[in-house]
Amino acid sequence: MILNNSLPELEQLDELYENGDYESVRIKVHKAKSAMGYVGAQQTRQLLLEIEKGVKEVYPEKNAQLKSELEIVRQEVQQFISEI
Protein backbone atom coordinates (compact mmCIF):
# COMPACT_ATOMS: atom_id res chain seq x y z
CA MET A 1 0.00 0.00 0.00
CA ILE A 2 2.78 2.43 0.92
CA LEU A 3 4.98 1.68 -2.08
CA ASN A 4 2.21 1.35 -4.66
CA ASN A 5 -0.25 4.01 -3.51
CA SER A 6 0.83 6.47 -0.83
CA LEU A 7 4.35 7.30 -2.01
CA PRO A 8 3.43 7.67 -5.71
CA GLU A 9 0.52 9.94 -4.77
CA LEU A 10 2.78 12.08 -2.59
CA GLU A 11 5.23 12.39 -5.49
CA GLN A 12 2.49 14.32 -7.32
CA LEU A 13 2.33 17.06 -4.67
CA ASP A 14 4.82 19.44 -6.31
CA GLU A 15 2.91 19.49 -9.58
CA LEU A 16 -0.45 19.94 -7.85
CA TYR A 17 0.92 22.72 -5.67
CA GLU A 18 2.49 24.52 -8.62
CA ASN A 19 -0.86 24.36 -10.43
CA GLY A 20 -2.57 25.93 -7.42
CA ASP A 21 -4.57 22.80 -6.66
CA TYR A 22 -4.16 23.11 -2.91
CA GLU A 23 -7.27 21.06 -2.15
CA SER A 24 -5.87 18.03 -4.01
CA VAL A 25 -2.60 18.43 -2.11
CA ARG A 26 -4.56 18.50 1.15
CA ILE A 27 -6.57 15.40 0.19
CA LYS A 28 -3.48 13.38 -0.78
CA VAL A 29 -1.65 14.43 2.38
CA HIS A 30 -4.69 13.53 4.48
CA LYS A 31 -4.93 10.06 2.93
CA ALA A 32 -1.22 9.39 3.40
CA LYS A 33 -1.28 10.21 7.14
CA SER A 34 -3.02 6.93 7.96
CA ALA A 35 -0.63 4.88 5.87
CA MET A 36 2.36 6.44 7.60
CA GLY A 37 0.81 5.60 10.94
CA TYR A 38 0.36 1.97 9.88
CA VAL A 39 4.08 1.58 9.21
CA GLY A 40 5.16 3.46 12.31
CA ALA A 41 6.45 6.55 10.51
CA GLN A 42 5.15 8.90 13.18
CA GLN A 43 7.51 11.76 12.35
CA THR A 44 6.38 11.68 8.72
CA ARG A 45 2.75 11.43 9.82
CA GLN A 46 3.20 14.53 12.01
CA LEU A 47 4.79 16.41 9.14
CA LEU A 48 1.87 15.51 6.88
CA LEU A 49 -0.53 16.75 9.55
CA GLU A 50 1.27 20.11 9.65
CA ILE A 51 1.08 20.39 5.88
CA GLU A 52 -2.58 19.41 5.83
CA LYS A 53 -3.47 22.19 8.25
CA GLY A 54 -1.93 24.89 6.04
CA VAL A 55 -1.09 23.60 2.58
CA LYS A 56 -0.62 26.94 0.87
CA GLU A 57 1.73 28.33 3.52
CA VAL A 58 3.35 25.24 5.03
CA TYR A 59 4.01 23.01 2.01
CA PRO A 60 6.73 25.19 0.46
CA GLU A 61 8.69 25.44 3.71
CA LYS A 62 8.31 21.73 4.59
CA ASN A 63 8.73 20.31 1.08
CA ALA A 64 12.42 19.37 1.35
CA GLN A 65 11.89 17.80 4.77
CA LEU A 66 8.91 15.83 3.46
CA LYS A 67 10.89 14.49 0.51
CA SER A 68 13.68 13.40 2.83
CA GLU A 69 11.24 11.70 5.20
CA LEU A 70 9.49 9.92 2.33
CA GLU A 71 12.78 8.57 1.00
CA ILE A 72 13.56 7.14 4.43
CA VAL A 73 10.12 5.53 4.60
CA ARG A 74 10.57 4.08 1.09
CA GLN A 75 13.97 2.58 1.99
CA GLU A 76 12.76 1.13 5.28
CA VAL A 77 9.66 -0.44 3.74
CA GLN A 78 11.69 -1.91 0.90
CA GLN A 79 14.22 -3.30 3.37
CA PHE A 80 11.44 -4.82 5.48
CA ILE A 81 9.89 -6.47 2.41
CA SER A 82 13.22 -7.89 1.30
CA GLU A 83 13.71 -9.47 4.73
CA ILE A 84 10.42 -11.34 4.82
mmCIF file of C-alpha atoms in Angstrom:
data_model
loop_
_atom_site.group_PDB
_atom_site.id
_atom_site.type_symbol
_atom_site.label_atom_id
_atom_site.label_comp_id
_atom_site.label_asym_id
_atom_site.label_seq_id
_atom_site.Cartn_x
_atom_site.Cartn_y
_atom_site.Cartn_z
ATOM 1 C CA MET A 1 0.000 0.000 0.000
ATOM 2 C CA ILE A 2 2.781 2.429 0.917
ATOM 3 C CA LEU A 3 4.984 1.675 -2.084
ATOM 4 C CA ASN A 4 2.213 1.352 -4.663
ATOM 5 C CA ASN A 5 -0.246 4.013 -3.508
ATOM 6 C CA SER A 6 0.833 6.467 -0.835
ATOM 7 C CA LEU A 7 4.348 7.302 -2.013
ATOM 8 C CA PRO A 8 3.430 7.667 -5.706
ATOM 9 C CA GLU A 9 0.519 9.943 -4.767
ATOM 10 C CA LEU A 10 2.784 12.076 -2.591
ATOM 11 C CA GLU A 11 5.233 12.388 -5.487
ATOM 12 C CA GLN A 12 2.493 14.325 -7.317
ATOM 13 C CA LEU A 13 2.332 17.064 -4.674
ATOM 14 C CA ASP A 14 4.820 19.441 -6.310
ATOM 15 C CA GLU A 15 2.906 19.490 -9.577
ATOM 16 C CA LEU A 16 -0.445 19.936 -7.847
ATOM 17 C CA TYR A 17 0.920 22.724 -5.670
ATOM 18 C CA GLU A 18 2.491 24.515 -8.619
ATOM 19 C CA ASN A 19 -0.857 24.357 -10.425
ATOM 20 C CA GLY A 20 -2.566 25.927 -7.422
ATOM 21 C CA ASP A 21 -4.573 22.795 -6.655
ATOM 22 C CA TYR A 22 -4.163 23.105 -2.907
ATOM 23 C CA GLU A 23 -7.266 21.058 -2.154
ATOM 24 C CA SER A 24 -5.871 18.034 -4.015
ATOM 25 C CA VAL A 25 -2.604 18.434 -2.114
ATOM 26 C CA ARG A 26 -4.562 18.496 1.151
ATOM 27 C CA ILE A 27 -6.566 15.396 0.191
ATOM 28 C CA LYS A 28 -3.478 13.376 -0.782
ATOM 29 C CA VAL A 29 -1.649 14.429 2.376
ATOM 30 C CA HIS A 30 -4.686 13.535 4.482
ATOM 31 C CA LYS A 31 -4.926 10.062 2.929
ATOM 32 C CA ALA A 32 -1.220 9.391 3.400
ATOM 33 C CA LYS A 33 -1.285 10.208 7.138
ATOM 34 C CA SER A 34 -3.018 6.929 7.961
ATOM 35 C CA ALA A 35 -0.633 4.879 5.869
ATOM 36 C CA MET A 36 2.355 6.441 7.595
ATOM 37 C CA GLY A 37 0.809 5.603 10.944
ATOM 38 C CA TYR A 38 0.364 1.968 9.884
ATOM 39 C CA VAL A 39 4.085 1.578 9.212
ATOM 40 C CA GLY A 40 5.162 3.460 12.312
ATOM 41 C CA ALA A 41 6.447 6.553 10.507
ATOM 42 C CA GLN A 42 5.151 8.904 13.182
ATOM 43 C CA GLN A 43 7.508 11.758 12.350
ATOM 44 C CA THR A 44 6.380 11.680 8.721
ATOM 45 C CA ARG A 45 2.750 11.433 9.825
ATOM 46 C CA GLN A 46 3.196 14.534 12.006
ATOM 47 C CA LEU A 47 4.791 16.413 9.135
ATOM 48 C CA LEU A 48 1.866 15.510 6.876
ATOM 49 C CA LEU A 49 -0.528 16.746 9.553
ATOM 50 C CA GLU A 50 1.266 20.107 9.650
ATOM 51 C CA ILE A 51 1.080 20.394 5.877
ATOM 52 C CA GLU A 52 -2.580 19.406 5.827
ATOM 53 C CA LYS A 53 -3.465 22.188 8.249
ATOM 54 C CA GLY A 54 -1.927 24.888 6.037
ATOM 55 C CA VAL A 55 -1.091 23.605 2.582
ATOM 56 C CA LYS A 56 -0.616 26.942 0.874
ATOM 57 C CA GLU A 57 1.729 28.333 3.523
ATOM 58 C CA VAL A 58 3.350 25.236 5.031
ATOM 59 C CA TYR A 59 4.011 23.008 2.014
ATOM 60 C CA PRO A 60 6.734 25.193 0.464
ATOM 61 C CA GLU A 61 8.690 25.445 3.710
ATOM 62 C CA LYS A 62 8.313 21.734 4.587
ATOM 63 C CA ASN A 63 8.732 20.308 1.081
ATOM 64 C CA ALA A 64 12.419 19.369 1.349
ATOM 65 C CA GLN A 65 11.888 17.797 4.770
ATOM 66 C CA LEU A 66 8.912 15.829 3.459
ATOM 67 C CA LYS A 67 10.893 14.486 0.512
ATOM 68 C CA SER A 68 13.677 13.404 2.832
ATOM 69 C CA GLU A 69 11.235 11.698 5.201
ATOM 70 C CA LEU A 70 9.492 9.917 2.332
ATOM 71 C CA GLU A 71 12.779 8.565 1.000
ATOM 72 C CA ILE A 72 13.564 7.140 4.429
ATOM 73 C CA VAL A 73 10.121 5.527 4.601
ATOM 74 C CA ARG A 74 10.574 4.077 1.091
ATOM 75 C CA GLN A 75 13.967 2.583 1.990
ATOM 76 C CA GLU A 76 12.763 1.130 5.283
ATOM 77 C CA VAL A 77 9.655 -0.438 3.745
ATOM 78 C CA GLN A 78 11.694 -1.913 0.895
ATOM 79 C CA GLN A 79 14.218 -3.297 3.374
ATOM 80 C CA PHE A 80 11.445 -4.824 5.478
ATOM 81 C CA ILE A 81 9.888 -6.469 2.405
ATOM 82 C CA SER A 82 13.225 -7.889 1.304
ATOM 83 C CA GLU A 83 13.711 -9.472 4.726
ATOM 84 C CA ILE A 84 10.418 -11.337 4.822
#
